PDB file of C-alpha atoms in Angstrom:
ATOM      1  CA  MET A   1     -71.506  25.933 -18.293  1.00  0.00           C
ATOM      2  CA  LEU A   2     -71.929  23.806 -15.199  1.00  0.00           C
ATOM      3  CA  ASP A   3     -70.811  20.207 -15.422  1.00  0.00           C
ATOM      4  CA  LEU A   4     -73.409  18.630 -13.151  1.00  0.00           C
ATOM      5  CA  TYR A   5     -72.900  14.967 -14.027  1.00  0.00           C
ATOM      6  CA  PRO A   6     -70.282  14.291 -11.330  1.00  0.00           C
ATOM      7  CA  SER A   7     -72.469  16.042  -8.758  1.00  0.00           C
ATOM      8  CA  ILE A   8     -75.572  14.065  -9.734  1.00  0.00           C
ATOM      9  CA  ALA A   9     -73.645  10.805  -9.621  1.00  0.00           C
ATOM     10  CA  LEU A  10     -72.238  11.685  -6.220  1.00  0.00           C
ATOM     11  CA  LEU A  11     -75.640  12.595  -4.839  1.00  0.00           C
ATOM     12  CA  LEU A  12     -77.026   9.262  -6.023  1.00  0.00           C
ATOM     13  CA  SER A  13     -74.112   7.545  -4.313  1.00  0.00           C
ATOM     14  CA  LEU A  14     -74.857   9.546  -1.193  1.00  0.00           C
ATOM     15  CA  PHE A  15     -78.479   8.362  -1.250  1.00  0.00           C
ATOM     16  CA  VAL A  16     -77.297   4.772  -1.397  1.00  0.00           C
ATOM     17  CA  PHE A  17     -74.821   5.451   1.388  1.00  0.00           C
ATOM     18  CA  SER A  18     -77.468   6.972   3.641  1.00  0.00           C
ATOM     19  CA  GLY A  19     -80.223   4.473   2.979  1.00  0.00           C
ATOM     20  CA  PHE A  20     -82.527   6.357   0.625  1.00  0.00           C
ATOM     21  CA  ILE A  21     -83.257   4.344  -2.506  1.00  0.00           C
ATOM     22  CA  TRP A  22     -86.228   2.912  -4.369  1.00  0.00           C
ATOM     23  CA  ALA A  23     -86.552  -0.346  -2.491  1.00  0.00           C
ATOM     24  CA  ILE A  24     -84.848  -1.700   0.591  1.00  0.00           C
ATOM     25  CA  CYS A  25     -84.115  -5.294   1.482  1.00  0.00           C
ATOM     26  CA  HIS A  26     -86.050  -6.308   4.580  1.00  0.00           C
ATOM     27  CA  SER A  27     -83.887  -9.191   5.812  1.00  0.00           C
ATOM     28  CA  ASP A  28     -82.733  -8.750   9.431  1.00  0.00           C
ATOM     29  CA  SER A  29     -79.301 -10.000   8.354  1.00  0.00           C
ATOM     30  CA  ASN A  30     -78.978  -6.852   6.263  1.00  0.00           C
ATOM     31  CA  GLU A  31     -79.302  -4.593   9.301  1.00  0.00           C
ATOM     32  CA  CYS A  32     -76.916  -3.258  11.912  1.00  0.00           C
ATOM     33  CA  ASN A  33     -78.737  -2.278  15.106  1.00  0.00           C
ATOM     34  CA  GLY A  34     -81.889  -1.638  13.088  1.00  0.00           C
ATOM     35  CA  GLU A  35     -80.090   0.385  10.395  1.00  0.00           C
ATOM     36  CA  LYS A  36     -80.324  -0.928   6.823  1.00  0.00           C
ATOM     37  CA  MET A  37     -76.847  -1.649   5.490  1.00  0.00           C
ATOM     38  CA  VAL A  38     -77.637  -3.277   2.146  1.00  0.00           C
ATOM     39  CA  TYR A  39     -80.055  -2.151  -0.533  1.00  0.00           C
ATOM     40  CA  THR A  40     -81.707  -3.297  -3.716  1.00  0.00           C
ATOM     41  CA  SER A  41     -82.765  -1.283  -6.736  1.00  0.00           C
ATOM     42  CA  ILE A  42     -85.758  -2.388  -8.818  1.00  0.00           C
ATOM     43  CA  ILE A  43     -85.298  -1.916 -12.560  1.00  0.00           C
ATOM     44  CA  ASN A  44     -88.044  -2.140 -15.187  1.00  0.00           C
ATOM     45  CA  ASP A  45     -90.585  -3.198 -12.526  1.00  0.00           C
ATOM     46  CA  ASN A  46     -89.221  -6.750 -12.486  1.00  0.00           C
ATOM     47  CA  ASP A  47     -85.443  -6.966 -12.318  1.00  0.00           C
ATOM     48  CA  SER A  48     -83.638  -6.219  -9.076  1.00  0.00           C
ATOM     49  CA  ILE A  49     -80.010  -5.413  -8.419  1.00  0.00           C
ATOM     50  CA  TYR A  50     -78.762  -6.234  -4.939  1.00  0.00           C
ATOM     51  CA  GLY A  51     -75.942  -4.309  -3.340  1.00  0.00           C
ATOM     52  CA  GLN A  52     -73.199  -5.540  -1.074  1.00  0.00           C
ATOM     53  CA  LYS A  53     -73.727  -5.095   2.646  1.00  0.00           C
ATOM     54  CA  PHE A  54     -71.845  -2.269   4.303  1.00  0.00           C
ATOM     55  CA  ASN A  55     -69.686  -3.432   7.175  1.00  0.00           C
ATOM     56  CA  CYS A  56     -71.470  -2.803  10.486  1.00  0.00           C
ATOM     57  CA  SER A  57     -68.305  -1.219  11.840  1.00  0.00           C
ATOM     58  CA  TYR A  58     -69.008   1.758   9.533  1.00  0.00           C
ATOM     59  CA  THR A  59     -72.289   2.794  11.170  1.00  0.00           C
ATOM     60  CA  TRP A  60     -70.376   5.515  13.024  1.00  0.00           C
ATOM     61  CA  LEU A  61     -69.981   7.301   9.687  1.00  0.00           C
ATOM     62  CA  LEU A  62     -73.755   7.443   9.276  1.00  0.00           C
ATOM     63  CA  GLU A  63     -74.015   8.968  12.741  1.00  0.00           C
ATOM     64  CA  ARG A  64     -71.140  11.368  12.159  1.00  0.00           C
ATOM     65  CA  TYR A  65     -72.818  12.884   9.112  1.00  0.00           C
ATOM     66  CA  LYS A  66     -76.398  12.450  10.359  1.00  0.00           C
ATOM     67  CA  LEU A  67     -77.284  10.051   7.549  1.00  0.00           C
ATOM     68  CA  SER A  68     -78.867   7.324   9.634  1.00  0.00           C
ATOM     69  CA  ASP A  69     -82.627   6.731   9.564  1.00  0.00           C
ATOM     70  CA  LYS A  70     -83.213   8.661  12.770  1.00  0.00           C
ATOM     71  CA  TYR A  71     -82.065  11.843  10.999  1.00  0.00           C
ATOM     72  CA  ALA A  72     -84.545  11.458   8.136  1.00  0.00           C
ATOM     73  CA  ILE A  73     -85.670  14.859   6.817  1.00  0.00           C
ATOM     74  CA  ASN A  74     -89.445  15.143   7.057  1.00  0.00           C
ATOM     75  CA  GLU A  75     -89.846  18.731   5.964  1.00  0.00           C
ATOM     76  CA  LYS A  76     -89.235  20.453   2.654  1.00  0.00           C
ATOM     77  CA  ILE A  77     -86.113  22.600   2.625  1.00  0.00           C
ATOM     78  CA  GLU A  78     -86.257  25.627   0.358  1.00  0.00           C
ATOM     79  CA  VAL A  79     -83.538  25.726  -2.285  1.00  0.00           C
ATOM     80  CA  LYS A  80     -81.360  28.753  -1.668  1.00  0.00           C
ATOM     81  CA  SER A  81     -79.769  30.998  -4.295  1.00  0.00           C
ATOM     82  CA  PRO A  82     -76.255  32.472  -4.523  1.00  0.00           C
ATOM     83  CA  ALA A  83     -75.508  35.164  -1.907  1.00  0.00           C
ATOM     84  CA  HIS A  84     -77.859  33.524   0.605  1.00  0.00           C
ATOM     85  CA  SER A  85     -76.157  32.598   3.880  1.00  0.00           C
ATOM     86  CA  LYS A  86     -77.231  28.955   3.448  1.00  0.00           C
ATOM     87  CA  PHE A  87     -75.930  28.638  -0.124  1.00  0.00           C
ATOM     88  CA  VAL A  88     -72.322  27.708  -0.762  1.00  0.00           C
ATOM     89  CA  PHE A  89     -70.017  26.627  -3.567  1.00  0.00           C
ATOM     90  CA  VAL A  90     -67.785  23.668  -2.684  1.00  0.00           C
ATOM     91  CA  THR A  91     -64.596  22.489  -4.338  1.00  0.00           C
ATOM     92  CA  ALA A  92     -61.342  20.691  -3.563  1.00  0.00           C
ATOM     93  CA  ALA A  93     -57.822  20.401  -4.926  1.00  0.00           C
ATOM     94  CA  ASN A  94     -54.358  19.077  -4.277  1.00  0.00           C
ATOM     95  CA  ASP A  95     -51.122  20.726  -5.381  1.00  0.00           C
ATOM     96  CA  LYS A  96     -51.516  19.370  -8.932  1.00  0.00           C
ATOM     97  CA  PHE A  97     -54.807  21.210  -9.411  1.00  0.00           C
ATOM     98  CA  TYR A  98     -53.922  24.419  -7.558  1.00  0.00           C
ATOM     99  CA  PRO A  99     -53.532  26.450 -10.802  1.00  0.00           C
ATOM    100  CA  THR A 100     -57.077  25.594 -11.899  1.00  0.00           C
ATOM    101  CA  LEU A 101     -58.344  26.197  -8.350  1.00  0.00           C
ATOM    102  CA  ARG A 102     -56.974  29.770  -8.539  1.00  0.00           C
ATOM    103  CA  LYS A 103     -58.844  30.335 -11.803  1.00  0.00           C
ATOM    104  CA  LEU A 104     -62.075  28.932 -10.356  1.00  0.00           C
ATOM    105  CA  LEU A 105     -61.931  31.111  -7.237  1.00  0.00           C
ATOM    106  CA  ALA A 106     -61.249  34.226  -9.306  1.00  0.00           C
ATOM    107  CA  ASN A 107     -64.101  33.349 -11.659  1.00  0.00           C
ATOM    108  CA  ILE A 108     -66.567  32.859  -8.772  1.00  0.00           C
ATOM    109  CA  LYS A 109     -65.681  36.197  -7.216  1.00  0.00           C
ATOM    110  CA  GLU A 110     -65.878  38.013 -10.558  1.00  0.00           C
ATOM    111  CA  THR A 111     -69.258  36.428 -11.370  1.00  0.00           C
ATOM    112  CA  PHE A 112     -71.000  36.302  -7.975  1.00  0.00           C
ATOM    113  CA  GLY A 113     -69.207  38.974  -5.964  1.00  0.00           C
ATOM    114  CA  CYS A 114     -67.069  39.040  -2.846  1.00  0.00           C
ATOM    115  CA  LYS A 115     -69.921  38.097  -0.485  1.00  0.00           C
ATOM    116  CA  GLN A 116     -70.452  34.681  -2.090  1.00  0.00           C
ATOM    117  CA  GLN A 117     -69.355  31.910   0.260  1.00  0.00           C
ATOM    118  CA  ILE A 118     -66.946  29.215  -0.908  1.00  0.00           C
ATOM    119  CA  ILE A 119     -65.609  26.140   0.883  1.00  0.00           C
ATOM    120  CA  ALA A 120     -62.462  24.546  -0.542  1.00  0.00           C
ATOM    121  CA  TYR A 121     -60.781  21.392   0.718  1.00  0.00           C
ATOM    122  CA  ASP A 122     -57.072  20.617   0.615  1.00  0.00           C
ATOM    123  CA  LEU A 123     -56.583  17.095  -0.739  1.00  0.00           C
ATOM    124  CA  GLY A 124     -52.819  17.192  -0.663  1.00  0.00           C
ATOM    125  CA  THR A 125     -50.022  19.563   0.240  1.00  0.00           C
ATOM    126  CA  VAL A 126     -51.480  22.939  -0.736  1.00  0.00           C
ATOM    127  CA  THR A 127     -51.539  24.115   2.888  1.00  0.00           C
ATOM    128  CA  LYS A 128     -47.774  23.572   3.199  1.00  0.00           C
ATOM    129  CA  ASN A 129     -47.067  26.128   0.468  1.00  0.00           C
ATOM    130  CA  LYS A 130     -46.796  29.549   2.136  1.00  0.00           C
ATOM    131  CA  GLU A 131     -47.158  31.494  -1.109  1.00  0.00           C
ATOM    132  CA  TRP A 132     -50.331  29.656  -2.032  1.00  0.00           C
ATOM    133  CA  MET A 133     -51.752  30.086   1.451  1.00  0.00           C
ATOM    134  CA  ASN A 134     -51.131  33.822   1.293  1.00  0.00           C
ATOM    135  CA  GLU A 135     -53.188  33.889  -1.909  1.00  0.00           C
ATOM    136  CA  LEU A 136     -56.000  31.789  -0.427  1.00  0.00           C
ATOM    137  CA  ASN A 137     -56.124  33.861   2.756  1.00  0.00           C
ATOM    138  CA  SER A 138     -56.704  36.954   0.622  1.00  0.00           C
ATOM    139  CA  VAL A 139     -59.862  35.517  -1.004  1.00  0.00           C
ATOM    140  CA  CYS A 140     -62.948  36.979   0.636  1.00  0.00           C
ATOM    141  CA  ASN A 141     -65.457  34.581   2.206  1.00  0.00           C
ATOM    142  CA  LEU A 142     -63.379  31.487   1.458  1.00  0.00           C
ATOM    143  CA  GLN A 143     -63.235  28.691   4.023  1.00  0.00           C
ATOM    144  CA  TRP A 144     -60.102  26.588   3.504  1.00  0.00           C
ATOM    145  CA  ARG A 145     -60.346  23.131   5.070  1.00  0.00           C
ATOM    146  CA  ILE A 146     -57.970  20.170   5.228  1.00  0.00           C
ATOM    147  CA  PHE A 147     -59.712  16.942   4.276  1.00  0.00           C
ATOM    148  CA  ASP A 148     -59.598  14.237   6.952  1.00  0.00           C
ATOM    149  CA  PHE A 149     -58.453  11.094   5.150  1.00  0.00           C
ATOM    150  CA  SER A 150     -58.332   9.120   8.418  1.00  0.00           C
ATOM    151  CA  GLN A 151     -62.133   8.665   8.282  1.00  0.00           C
ATOM    152  CA  MET A 152     -61.742   6.653   5.084  1.00  0.00           C
ATOM    153  CA  VAL A 153     -60.900   3.393   6.816  1.00  0.00           C
ATOM    154  CA  GLU A 154     -60.309   1.214   3.768  1.00  0.00           C
ATOM    155  CA  GLY A 155     -57.069   2.052   2.004  1.00  0.00           C
ATOM    156  CA  ARG A 156     -58.443   1.542  -1.494  1.00  0.00           C
ATOM    157  CA  VAL A 157     -60.983   4.360  -1.115  1.00  0.00           C
ATOM    158  CA  ARG A 158     -58.255   6.794  -0.034  1.00  0.00           C
ATOM    159  CA  ASP A 159     -56.983   6.869  -3.609  1.00  0.00           C
ATOM    160  CA  LEU A 160     -57.929  10.300  -4.964  1.00  0.00           C
ATOM    161  CA  LYS A 161     -58.853   8.737  -8.294  1.00  0.00           C
ATOM    162  CA  SER A 162     -61.593   6.719  -6.586  1.00  0.00           C
ATOM    163  CA  TYR A 163     -63.350  10.050  -5.847  1.00  0.00           C
ATOM    164  CA  ALA A 164     -64.835   8.522  -2.694  1.00  0.00           C
ATOM    165  CA  TRP A 165     -63.674  11.614  -0.805  1.00  0.00           C
ATOM    166  CA  LYS A 166     -66.304  13.708  -2.640  1.00  0.00           C
ATOM    167  CA  ILE A 167     -69.102  11.857  -0.849  1.00  0.00           C
ATOM    168  CA  PHE A 168     -67.555  12.684   2.531  1.00  0.00           C
ATOM    169  CA  VAL A 169     -67.111  16.345   1.576  1.00  0.00           C
ATOM    170  CA  ILE A 170     -70.710  16.698   0.395  1.00  0.00           C
ATOM    171  CA  ALA A 171     -72.075  14.883   3.455  1.00  0.00           C
ATOM    172  CA  HIS A 172     -70.090  17.168   5.753  1.00  0.00           C
ATOM    173  CA  VAL A 173     -71.124  20.442   4.092  1.00  0.00           C
ATOM    174  CA  LEU A 174     -74.796  19.398   3.889  1.00  0.00           C
ATOM    175  CA  MET A 175     -74.857  19.405   7.694  1.00  0.00           C
ATOM    176  CA  GLU A 176     -74.121  23.140   7.574  1.00  0.00           C
ATOM    177  CA  TYR A 177     -75.851  24.484   4.455  1.00  0.00           C
ATOM    178  CA  ASP A 178     -79.235  23.994   2.792  1.00  0.00           C
ATOM    179  CA  THR A 179     -78.000  24.286  -0.788  1.00  0.00           C
ATOM    180  CA  ILE A 180     -74.549  23.386  -2.051  1.00  0.00           C
ATOM    181  CA  VAL A 181     -73.121  23.351  -5.555  1.00  0.00           C
ATOM    182  CA  TRP A 182     -70.115  21.122  -6.109  1.00  0.00           C
ATOM    183  CA  LEU A 183     -67.575  22.520  -8.556  1.00  0.00           C
ATOM    184  CA  ASP A 184     -64.647  20.740 -10.143  1.00  0.00           C
ATOM    185  CA  THR A 185     -61.770  23.189 -10.509  1.00  0.00           C
ATOM    186  CA  SER A 186     -62.214  23.137 -14.301  1.00  0.00           C
ATOM    187  CA  ILE A 187     -65.619  24.873 -14.041  1.00  0.00           C
ATOM    188  CA  HIS A 188     -65.989  28.357 -15.540  1.00  0.00           C
ATOM    189  CA  PHE A 189     -69.115  30.487 -15.029  1.00  0.00           C
ATOM    190  CA  GLU A 190     -70.301  32.733 -17.838  1.00  0.00           C
ATOM    191  CA  SER A 191     -73.313  34.027 -15.900  1.00  0.00           C
ATOM    192  CA  ASN A 192     -74.523  34.305 -12.307  1.00  0.00           C
ATOM    193  CA  ASN A 193     -78.001  33.103 -13.289  1.00  0.00           C
ATOM    194  CA  LEU A 194     -78.419  29.563 -11.928  1.00  0.00           C
ATOM    195  CA  ALA A 195     -82.214  29.537 -12.194  1.00  0.00           C
ATOM    196  CA  LYS A 196     -82.086  26.823 -14.871  1.00  0.00           C
ATOM    197  CA  PHE A 197     -80.707  24.460 -12.253  1.00  0.00           C
ATOM    198  CA  LEU A 198     -82.166  25.758  -8.991  1.00  0.00           C
ATOM    199  CA  VAL A 199     -85.826  26.231 -10.020  1.00  0.00           C
ATOM    200  CA  PRO A 200     -86.325  22.557 -11.036  1.00  0.00           C
ATOM    201  CA  MET A 201     -84.673  21.505  -7.768  1.00  0.00           C
ATOM    202  CA  GLN A 202     -87.184  23.595  -5.817  1.00  0.00           C
ATOM    203  CA  LYS A 203     -89.966  21.821  -7.710  1.00  0.00           C
ATOM    204  CA  GLY A 204     -88.519  18.461  -6.744  1.00  0.00           C
ATOM    205  CA  THR A 205     -87.197  17.575 -10.189  1.00  0.00           C
ATOM    206  CA  ILE A 206     -83.914  17.684 -12.057  1.00  0.00           C
ATOM    207  CA  GLY A 207     -84.291  19.354 -15.424  1.00  0.00           C
ATOM    208  CA  THR A 208     -82.562  18.409 -18.638  1.00  0.00           C
ATOM    209  CA  VAL A 209     -78.866  19.176 -18.450  1.00  0.00           C
ATOM    210  CA  ARG A 210     -76.588  19.285 -21.459  1.00  0.00           C
ATOM    211  CA  VAL A 211     -72.824  19.545 -21.592  1.00  0.00           C
ATOM    212  CA  PRO A 212     -71.000  20.219 -24.896  1.00  0.00           C
ATOM    213  CA  SER A 213     -69.968  17.003 -26.688  1.00  0.00           C
ATOM    214  CA  CYS A 214     -72.268  14.945 -24.444  1.00  0.00           C
ATOM    215  CA  MET A 215     -75.728  13.544 -25.054  1.00  0.00           C
ATOM    216  CA  ASN A 216     -78.840  14.790 -23.239  1.00  0.00           C
ATOM    217  CA  TYR A 217     -79.712  13.386 -19.817  1.00  0.00           C
ATOM    218  CA  ASN A 218     -82.779  13.879 -17.652  1.00  0.00           C
TER     219      ASN A 218
END
């Protein structure tokens, strides 16, 4: 079963990062060259939570990943299904998680077939292991990429346990594909039918998702 909570949380973070949220502060001091760099969320129609202003020196990241206001998407993009050229599974791992990465890749190919595209990012020293690279190079339609940690200017967000790198990965891949599905390496597919998740997305909603041992979320 898909564990979509991390992906949903990351997408919400991405919206905040790119300037799409319920309400935006209108103070000029919260802008950098006309780009909003601090936001507020209205809760229960009355209460507001104000964010901390992003440093103006980081506006180049918005441009790099086409997240600034001038790149606003004004047309509806059709949600693609597995096997489509604009649909891709995305994951990442360092050497510690390579064993579970191998299982995930095998599971995807067994469930969705060789033609299904996958992008996997190296978060550590996987690429330096020749045996592992021989295995990865043998996986059909797998793009192996080395994550660029230099773009994460602040040292504290470079910590893998901060998971800030996921936002950069998703932002990068969304410039290339219409529909992406983020997968932690612990994911295991039991079916290739993703309609339960993709159909509500096409309708502009996120349906009820349940993970074993967790409560229901909408």
